[in-house]
PDB file of C-alpha atoms in Angstrom:
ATOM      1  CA  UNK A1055      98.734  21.246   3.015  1.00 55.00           C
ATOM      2  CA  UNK A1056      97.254  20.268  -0.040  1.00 82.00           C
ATOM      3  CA  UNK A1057      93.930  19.254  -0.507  1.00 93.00           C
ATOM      4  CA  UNK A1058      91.308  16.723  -2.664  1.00 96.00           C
ATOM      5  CA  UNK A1059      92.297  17.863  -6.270  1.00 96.00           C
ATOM      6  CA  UNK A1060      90.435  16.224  -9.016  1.00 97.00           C
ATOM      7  CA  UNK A1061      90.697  16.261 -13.030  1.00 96.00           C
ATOM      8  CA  UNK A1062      89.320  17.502 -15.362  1.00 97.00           C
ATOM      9  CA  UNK A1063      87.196  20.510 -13.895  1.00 95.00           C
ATOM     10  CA  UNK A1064      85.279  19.934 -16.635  1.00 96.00           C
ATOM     11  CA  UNK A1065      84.058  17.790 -19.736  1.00 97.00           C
ATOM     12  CA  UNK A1066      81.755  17.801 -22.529  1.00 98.00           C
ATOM     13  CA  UNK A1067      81.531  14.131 -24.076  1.00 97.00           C
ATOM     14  CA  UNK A1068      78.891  12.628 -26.983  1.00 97.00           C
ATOM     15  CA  UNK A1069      76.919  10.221 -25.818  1.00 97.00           C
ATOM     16  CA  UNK A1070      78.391   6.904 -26.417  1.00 97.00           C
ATOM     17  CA  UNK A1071      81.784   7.610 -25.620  1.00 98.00           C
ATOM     18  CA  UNK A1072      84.222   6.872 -22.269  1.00 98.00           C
ATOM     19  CA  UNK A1073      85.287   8.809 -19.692  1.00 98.00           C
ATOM     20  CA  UNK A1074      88.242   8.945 -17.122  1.00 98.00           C
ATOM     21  CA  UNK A1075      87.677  11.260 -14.171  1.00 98.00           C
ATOM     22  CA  UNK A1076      90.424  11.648 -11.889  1.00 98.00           C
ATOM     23  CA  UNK A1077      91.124  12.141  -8.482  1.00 98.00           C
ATOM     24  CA  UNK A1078      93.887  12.602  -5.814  1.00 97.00           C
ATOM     25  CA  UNK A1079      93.346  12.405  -2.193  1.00 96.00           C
ATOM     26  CA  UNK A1080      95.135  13.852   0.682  1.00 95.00           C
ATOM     27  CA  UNK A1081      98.201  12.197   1.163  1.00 92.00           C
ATOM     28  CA  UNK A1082      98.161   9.486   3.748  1.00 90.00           C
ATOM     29  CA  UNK A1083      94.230   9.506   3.639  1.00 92.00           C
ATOM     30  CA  UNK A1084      93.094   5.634   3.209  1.00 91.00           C
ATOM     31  CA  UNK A1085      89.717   5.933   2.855  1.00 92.00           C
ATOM     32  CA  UNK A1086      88.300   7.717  -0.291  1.00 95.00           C
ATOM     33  CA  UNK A1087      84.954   8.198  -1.992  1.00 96.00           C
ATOM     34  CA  UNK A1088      83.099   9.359  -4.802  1.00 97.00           C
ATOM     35  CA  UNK A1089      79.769  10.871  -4.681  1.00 97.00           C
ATOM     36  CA  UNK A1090      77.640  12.154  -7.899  1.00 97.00           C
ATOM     37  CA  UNK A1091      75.580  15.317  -7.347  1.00 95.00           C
ATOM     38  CA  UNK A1092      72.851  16.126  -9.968  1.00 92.00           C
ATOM     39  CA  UNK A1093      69.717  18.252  -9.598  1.00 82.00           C
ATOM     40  CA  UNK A1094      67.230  15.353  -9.686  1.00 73.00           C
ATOM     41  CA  UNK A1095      68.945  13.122  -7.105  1.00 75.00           C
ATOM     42  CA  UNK A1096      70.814  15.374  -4.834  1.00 86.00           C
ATOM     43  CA  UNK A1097      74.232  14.327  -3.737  1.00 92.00           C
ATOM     44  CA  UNK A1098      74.676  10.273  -3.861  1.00 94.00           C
ATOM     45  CA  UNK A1099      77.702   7.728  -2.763  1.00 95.00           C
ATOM     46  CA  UNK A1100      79.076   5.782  -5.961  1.00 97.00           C
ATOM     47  CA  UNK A1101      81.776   3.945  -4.174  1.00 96.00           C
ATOM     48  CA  UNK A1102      83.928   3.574  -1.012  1.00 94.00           C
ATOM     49  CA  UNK A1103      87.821   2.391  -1.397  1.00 94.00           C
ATOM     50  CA  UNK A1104      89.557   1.734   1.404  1.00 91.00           C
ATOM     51  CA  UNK A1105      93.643   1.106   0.401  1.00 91.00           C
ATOM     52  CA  UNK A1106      93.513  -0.165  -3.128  1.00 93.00           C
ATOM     53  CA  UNK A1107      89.971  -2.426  -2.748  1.00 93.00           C
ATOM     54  CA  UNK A1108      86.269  -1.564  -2.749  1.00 93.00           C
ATOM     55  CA  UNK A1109      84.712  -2.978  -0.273  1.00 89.00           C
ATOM     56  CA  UNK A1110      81.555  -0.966  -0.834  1.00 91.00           C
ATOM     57  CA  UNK A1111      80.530  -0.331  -4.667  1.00 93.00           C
ATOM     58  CA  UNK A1112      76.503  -0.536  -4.118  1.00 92.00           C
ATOM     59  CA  UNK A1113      75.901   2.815  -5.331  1.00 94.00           C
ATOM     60  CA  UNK A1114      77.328   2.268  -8.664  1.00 96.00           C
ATOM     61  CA  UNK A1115      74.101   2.948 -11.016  1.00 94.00           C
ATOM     62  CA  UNK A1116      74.971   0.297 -13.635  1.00 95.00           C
ATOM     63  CA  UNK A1117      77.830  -1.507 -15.073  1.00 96.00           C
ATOM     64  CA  UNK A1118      78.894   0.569 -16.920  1.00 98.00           C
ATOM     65  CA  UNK A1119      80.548   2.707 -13.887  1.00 98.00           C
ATOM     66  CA  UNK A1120      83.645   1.068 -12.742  1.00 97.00           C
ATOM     67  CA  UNK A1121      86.765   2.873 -11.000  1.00 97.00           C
ATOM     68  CA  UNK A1122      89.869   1.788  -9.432  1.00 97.00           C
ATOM     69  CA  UNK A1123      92.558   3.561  -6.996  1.00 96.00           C
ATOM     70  CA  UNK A1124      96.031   2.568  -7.122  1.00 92.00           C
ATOM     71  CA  UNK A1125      98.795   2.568  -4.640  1.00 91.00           C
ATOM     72  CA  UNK A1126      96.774   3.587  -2.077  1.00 87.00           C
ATOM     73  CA  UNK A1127      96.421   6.819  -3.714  1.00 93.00           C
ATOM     74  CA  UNK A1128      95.177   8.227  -6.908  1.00 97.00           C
ATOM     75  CA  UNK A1129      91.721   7.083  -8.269  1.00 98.00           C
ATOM     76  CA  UNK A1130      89.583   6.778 -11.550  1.00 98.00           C
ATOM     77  CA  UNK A1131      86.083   6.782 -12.291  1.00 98.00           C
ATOM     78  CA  UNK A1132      85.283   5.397 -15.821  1.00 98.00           C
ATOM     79  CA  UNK A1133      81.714   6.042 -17.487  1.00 98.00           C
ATOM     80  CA  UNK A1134      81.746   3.327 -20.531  1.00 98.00           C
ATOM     81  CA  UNK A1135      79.084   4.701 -22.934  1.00 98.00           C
ATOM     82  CA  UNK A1136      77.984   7.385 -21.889  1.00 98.00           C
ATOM     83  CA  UNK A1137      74.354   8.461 -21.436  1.00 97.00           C
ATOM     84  CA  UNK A1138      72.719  11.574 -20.932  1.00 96.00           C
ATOM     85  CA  UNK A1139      71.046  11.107 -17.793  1.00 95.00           C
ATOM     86  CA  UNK A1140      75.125  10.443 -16.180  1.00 96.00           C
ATOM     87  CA  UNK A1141      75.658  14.397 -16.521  1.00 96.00           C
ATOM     88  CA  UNK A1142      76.216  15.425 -12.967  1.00 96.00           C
ATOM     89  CA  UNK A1143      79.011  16.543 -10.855  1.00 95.00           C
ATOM     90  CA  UNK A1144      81.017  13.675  -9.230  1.00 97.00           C
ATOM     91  CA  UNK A1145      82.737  14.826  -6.051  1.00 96.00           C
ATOM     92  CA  UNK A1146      86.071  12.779  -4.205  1.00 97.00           C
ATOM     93  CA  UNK A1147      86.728  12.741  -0.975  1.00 96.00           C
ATOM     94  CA  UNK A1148      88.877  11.175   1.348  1.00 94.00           C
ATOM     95  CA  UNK A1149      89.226  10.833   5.109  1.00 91.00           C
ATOM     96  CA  UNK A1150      91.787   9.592   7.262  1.00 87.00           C
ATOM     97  CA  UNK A1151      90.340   6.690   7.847  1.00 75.00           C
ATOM     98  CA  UNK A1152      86.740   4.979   7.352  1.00 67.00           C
ATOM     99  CA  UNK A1153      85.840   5.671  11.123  1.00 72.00           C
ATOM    100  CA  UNK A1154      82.566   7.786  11.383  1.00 65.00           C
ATOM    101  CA  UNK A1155      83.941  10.108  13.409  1.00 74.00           C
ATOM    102  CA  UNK A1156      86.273  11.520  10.529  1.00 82.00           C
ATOM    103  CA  UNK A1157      85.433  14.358   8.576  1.00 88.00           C
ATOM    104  CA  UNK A1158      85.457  13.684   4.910  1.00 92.00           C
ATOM    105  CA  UNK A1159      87.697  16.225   2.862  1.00 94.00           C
ATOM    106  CA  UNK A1160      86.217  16.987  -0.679  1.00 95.00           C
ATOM    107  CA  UNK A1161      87.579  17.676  -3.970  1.00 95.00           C
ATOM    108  CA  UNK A1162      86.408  20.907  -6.377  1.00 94.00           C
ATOM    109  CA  UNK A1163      84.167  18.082  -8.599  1.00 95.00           C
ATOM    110  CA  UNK A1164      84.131  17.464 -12.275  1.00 96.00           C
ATOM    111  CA  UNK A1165      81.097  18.846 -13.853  1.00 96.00           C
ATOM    112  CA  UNK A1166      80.066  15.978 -16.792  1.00 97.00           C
ATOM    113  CA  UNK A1167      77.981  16.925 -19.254  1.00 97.00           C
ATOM    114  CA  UNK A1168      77.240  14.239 -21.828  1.00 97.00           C
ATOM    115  CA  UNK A1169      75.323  16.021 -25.229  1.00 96.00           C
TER     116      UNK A1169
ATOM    117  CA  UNK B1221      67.784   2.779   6.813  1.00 77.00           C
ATOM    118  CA  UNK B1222      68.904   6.056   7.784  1.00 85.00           C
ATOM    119  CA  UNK B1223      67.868   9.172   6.681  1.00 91.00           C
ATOM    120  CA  UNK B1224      68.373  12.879   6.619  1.00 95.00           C
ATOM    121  CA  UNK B1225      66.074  15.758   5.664  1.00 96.00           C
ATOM    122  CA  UNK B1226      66.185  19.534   5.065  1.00 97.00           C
ATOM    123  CA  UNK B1227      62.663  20.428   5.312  1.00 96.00           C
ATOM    124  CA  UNK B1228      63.579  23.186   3.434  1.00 96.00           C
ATOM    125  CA  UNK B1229      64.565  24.240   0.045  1.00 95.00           C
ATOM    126  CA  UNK B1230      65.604  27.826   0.784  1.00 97.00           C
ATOM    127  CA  UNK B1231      65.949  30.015   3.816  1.00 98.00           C
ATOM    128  CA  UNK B1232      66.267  34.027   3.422  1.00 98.00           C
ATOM    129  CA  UNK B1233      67.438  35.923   6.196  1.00 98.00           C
ATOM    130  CA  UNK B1234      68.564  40.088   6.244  1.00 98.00           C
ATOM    131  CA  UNK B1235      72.463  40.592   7.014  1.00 97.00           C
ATOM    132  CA  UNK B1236      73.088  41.091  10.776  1.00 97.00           C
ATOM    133  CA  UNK B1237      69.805  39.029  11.499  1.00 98.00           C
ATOM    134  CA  UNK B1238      70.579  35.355  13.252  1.00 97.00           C
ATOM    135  CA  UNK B1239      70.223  32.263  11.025  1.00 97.00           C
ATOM    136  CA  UNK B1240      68.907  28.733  11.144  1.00 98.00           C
ATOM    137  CA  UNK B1241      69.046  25.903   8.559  1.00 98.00           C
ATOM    138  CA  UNK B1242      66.863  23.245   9.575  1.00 98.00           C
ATOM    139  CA  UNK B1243      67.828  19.070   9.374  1.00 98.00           C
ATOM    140  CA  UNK B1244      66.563  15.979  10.811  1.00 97.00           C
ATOM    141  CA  UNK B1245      67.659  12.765  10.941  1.00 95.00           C
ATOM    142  CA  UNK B1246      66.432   9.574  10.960  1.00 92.00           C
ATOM    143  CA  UNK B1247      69.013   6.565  12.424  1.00 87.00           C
ATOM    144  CA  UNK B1248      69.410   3.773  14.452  1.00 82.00           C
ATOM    145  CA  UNK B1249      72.191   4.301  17.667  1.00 82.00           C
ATOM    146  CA  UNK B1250      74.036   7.622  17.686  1.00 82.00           C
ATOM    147  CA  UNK B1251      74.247   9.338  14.962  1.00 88.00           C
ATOM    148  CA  UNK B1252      77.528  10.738  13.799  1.00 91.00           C
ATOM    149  CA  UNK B1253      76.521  14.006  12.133  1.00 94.00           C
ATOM    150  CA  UNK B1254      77.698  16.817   9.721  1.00 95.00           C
ATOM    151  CA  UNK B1255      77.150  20.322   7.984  1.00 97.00           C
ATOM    152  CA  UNK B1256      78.927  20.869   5.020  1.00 97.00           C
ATOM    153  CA  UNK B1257      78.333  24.259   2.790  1.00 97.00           C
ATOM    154  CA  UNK B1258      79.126  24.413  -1.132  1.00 95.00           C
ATOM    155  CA  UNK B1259      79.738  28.073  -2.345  1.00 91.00           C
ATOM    156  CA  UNK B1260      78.950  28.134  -6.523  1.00 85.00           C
ATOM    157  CA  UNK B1261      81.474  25.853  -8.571  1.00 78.00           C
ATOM    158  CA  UNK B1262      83.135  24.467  -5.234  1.00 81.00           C
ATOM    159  CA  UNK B1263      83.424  21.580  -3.844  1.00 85.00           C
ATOM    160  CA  UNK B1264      82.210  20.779  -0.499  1.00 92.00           C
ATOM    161  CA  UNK B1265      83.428  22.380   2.457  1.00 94.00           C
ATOM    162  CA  UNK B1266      83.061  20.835   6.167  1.00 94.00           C
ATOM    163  CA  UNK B1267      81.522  22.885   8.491  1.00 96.00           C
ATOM    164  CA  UNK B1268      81.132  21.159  12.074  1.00 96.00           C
ATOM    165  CA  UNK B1269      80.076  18.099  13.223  1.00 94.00           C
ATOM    166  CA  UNK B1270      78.604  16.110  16.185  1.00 93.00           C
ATOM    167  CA  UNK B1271      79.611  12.760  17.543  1.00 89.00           C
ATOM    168  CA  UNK B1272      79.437  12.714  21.106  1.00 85.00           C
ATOM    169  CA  UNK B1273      79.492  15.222  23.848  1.00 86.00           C
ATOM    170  CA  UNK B1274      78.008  18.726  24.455  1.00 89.00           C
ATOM    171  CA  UNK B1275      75.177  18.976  22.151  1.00 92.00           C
ATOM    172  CA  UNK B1276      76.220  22.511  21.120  1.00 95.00           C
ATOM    173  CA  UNK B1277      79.116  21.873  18.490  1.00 96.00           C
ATOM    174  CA  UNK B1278      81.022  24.996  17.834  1.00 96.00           C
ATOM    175  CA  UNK B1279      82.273  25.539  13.724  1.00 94.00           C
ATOM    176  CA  UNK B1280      83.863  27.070  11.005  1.00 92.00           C
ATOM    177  CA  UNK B1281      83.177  30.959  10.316  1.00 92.00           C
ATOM    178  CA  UNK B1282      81.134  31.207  13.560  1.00 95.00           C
ATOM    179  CA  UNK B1283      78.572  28.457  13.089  1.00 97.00           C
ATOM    180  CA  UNK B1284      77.495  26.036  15.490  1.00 97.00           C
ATOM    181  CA  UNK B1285      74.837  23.401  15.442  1.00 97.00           C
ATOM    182  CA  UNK B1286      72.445  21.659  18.178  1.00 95.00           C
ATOM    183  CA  UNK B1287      72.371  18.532  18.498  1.00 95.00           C
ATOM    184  CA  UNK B1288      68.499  17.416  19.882  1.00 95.00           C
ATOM    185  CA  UNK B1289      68.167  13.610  20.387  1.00 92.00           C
ATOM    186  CA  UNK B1290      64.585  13.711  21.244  1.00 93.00           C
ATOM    187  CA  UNK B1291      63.669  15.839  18.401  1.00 95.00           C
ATOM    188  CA  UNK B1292      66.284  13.943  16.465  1.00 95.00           C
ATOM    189  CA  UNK B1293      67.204  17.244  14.816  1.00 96.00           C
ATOM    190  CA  UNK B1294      70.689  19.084  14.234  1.00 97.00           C
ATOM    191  CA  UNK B1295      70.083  22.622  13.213  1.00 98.00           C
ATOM    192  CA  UNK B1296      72.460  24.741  11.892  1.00 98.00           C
ATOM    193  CA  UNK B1297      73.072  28.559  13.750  1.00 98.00           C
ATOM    194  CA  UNK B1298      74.700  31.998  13.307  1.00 97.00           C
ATOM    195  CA  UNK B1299      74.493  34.437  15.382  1.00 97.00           C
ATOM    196  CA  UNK B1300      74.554  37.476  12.678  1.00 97.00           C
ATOM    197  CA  UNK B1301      74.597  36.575   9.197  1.00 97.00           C
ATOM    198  CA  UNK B1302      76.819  38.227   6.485  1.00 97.00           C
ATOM    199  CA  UNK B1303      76.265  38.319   2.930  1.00 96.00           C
ATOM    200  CA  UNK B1304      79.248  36.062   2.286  1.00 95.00           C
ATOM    201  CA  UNK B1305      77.135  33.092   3.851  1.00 96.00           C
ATOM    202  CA  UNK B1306      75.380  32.923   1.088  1.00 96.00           C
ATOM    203  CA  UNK B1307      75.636  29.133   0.153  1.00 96.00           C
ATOM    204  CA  UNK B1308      74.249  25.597  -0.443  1.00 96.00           C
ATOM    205  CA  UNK B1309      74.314  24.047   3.029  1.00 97.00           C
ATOM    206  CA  UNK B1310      74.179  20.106   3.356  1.00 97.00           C
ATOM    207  CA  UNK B1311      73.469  18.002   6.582  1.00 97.00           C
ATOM    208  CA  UNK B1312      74.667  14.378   6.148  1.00 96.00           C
ATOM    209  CA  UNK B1313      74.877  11.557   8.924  1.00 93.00           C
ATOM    210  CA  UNK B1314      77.832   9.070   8.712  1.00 87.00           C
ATOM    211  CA  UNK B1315      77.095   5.608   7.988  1.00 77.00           C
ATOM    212  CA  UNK B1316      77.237   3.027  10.539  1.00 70.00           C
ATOM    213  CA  UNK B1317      75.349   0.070   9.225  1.00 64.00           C
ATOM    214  CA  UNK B1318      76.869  -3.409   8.719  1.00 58.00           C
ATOM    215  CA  UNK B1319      79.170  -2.210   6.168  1.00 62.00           C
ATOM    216  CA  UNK B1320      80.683   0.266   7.706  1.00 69.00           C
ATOM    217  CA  UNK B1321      82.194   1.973   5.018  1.00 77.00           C
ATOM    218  CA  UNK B1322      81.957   5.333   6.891  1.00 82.00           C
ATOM    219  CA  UNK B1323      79.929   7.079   3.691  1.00 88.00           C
ATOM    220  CA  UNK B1324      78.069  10.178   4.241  1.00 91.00           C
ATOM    221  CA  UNK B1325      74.149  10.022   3.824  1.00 92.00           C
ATOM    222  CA  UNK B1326      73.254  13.493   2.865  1.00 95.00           C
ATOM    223  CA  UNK B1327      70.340  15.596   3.131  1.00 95.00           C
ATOM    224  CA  UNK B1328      68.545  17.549  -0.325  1.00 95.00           C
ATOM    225  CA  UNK B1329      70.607  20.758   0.727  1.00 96.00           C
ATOM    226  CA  UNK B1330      69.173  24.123   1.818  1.00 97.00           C
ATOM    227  CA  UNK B1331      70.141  27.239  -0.064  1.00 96.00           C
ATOM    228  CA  UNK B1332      70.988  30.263   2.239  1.00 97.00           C
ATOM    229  CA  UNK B1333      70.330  33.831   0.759  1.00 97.00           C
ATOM    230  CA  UNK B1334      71.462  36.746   3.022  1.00 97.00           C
ATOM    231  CA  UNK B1335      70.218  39.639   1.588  1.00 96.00           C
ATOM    232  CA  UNK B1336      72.421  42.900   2.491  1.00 95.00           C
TER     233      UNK B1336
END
């Protein structure tokens, strides 16, 4: 079946302006996450939804990260004014459900670079 | 808090030659553990993973890992590497703290070279 796909592959923003990054689970996977990899800081969580809410958004870096998933399914990440130091790759997954024993599936990533 | 490390950066091995990737974890209870591997431009790809039972877990593409309690490690094996397993392996430990959100904790990733 199909697996994580997320959108754009890529994108090359200023710095100052928004960005959308999207992603879409597996279907019927309830739990999703987004992780941010960049050379400095390895591979980090950003946020856990589980259904629609967000029970767990401590590894937001500032407010300026916010993202939402809706019916149960697709989700956004949005960078408000972007800096230079939020170039990374952010990686979705999603599992079946939040119970540790699931493996997580993961998306390709969208590489951000912010000039 | 829990913790995983890949004591190292990079591990080179000759084709045909067995392989090991190194992790260790630090946790509290039993540890629900994973090896994923990223090939260039990919996303993440799950390998194996360990959360109860023998402590030889059997994996994708001929891999298996060891699960150690007392040495708190889970290594990563092959037999006989091949030049295709050339990768960015990640070891990662499923949280189980008082949120239990079920996010991975990874390690800083080990690159694999198999040289032909």
């Amino acid at each position: 079946g199909a697996g994580v796909s997320q959108s754009p592959s890529n994108k090359v923003t200023e710095k100052g302006k928004d960005v959308e990054l999207r992603c879409d689970p597996i279907s019927g996977h309830t739990a999703l996450y987004w992780y941010r990899q960049s050379l400095g800081q390895g591979l980090e969580f950003l946020i856990y939804f589980q259904g629609n809410s967000a029970p767990d958004k401590s590894g937001l870096p500032s407010d300026r990260f916010s993202a939402e998933r809706t019916g149960g399914s697709v989700s956004t990440l949005t960078i408000q004014r972007t800096q230079q130091e939020d170039s990374a790759v952010y990686l979705c997954a999603s599992s079946e459900t939040r119970d540790s024993y699931n493996e997580q599936f993961f998306g390709p990533g969208t590489r951000l670079t912010v000039l | 808090a829990q913790s995983v490390a890949q004591p190292e950066d990079q591990v080179n091995v000759a084709e045909g030659n067995p392989l090991t990737v190194k992790c260790t974890y630090s946790v509290s209870g039993n540890p629900y553990l994973f090896w994923y591997v990223q090939y260039p431009n990919r996303g993440l790809q799950f390998l194996l993973k360990y959360i109860t039972g023998d402590n030889l877990v059997k994996g994708s593409y001929g891999f298996e890992a060891e699960f150690n309690k007392s040495q708190t490690s889970f290594h990563l094996k092959k037999p006989s590497a091949l030049v295709s397993d050339s990768a960015l392996y990640f070891c990662a430990v499923r949280d189980k703290g008082s949120s239990n959100t079920g996010k991975l904790i990874f390690g800083q990733g080990t690159t694999l070279q198999v040289k032909p």
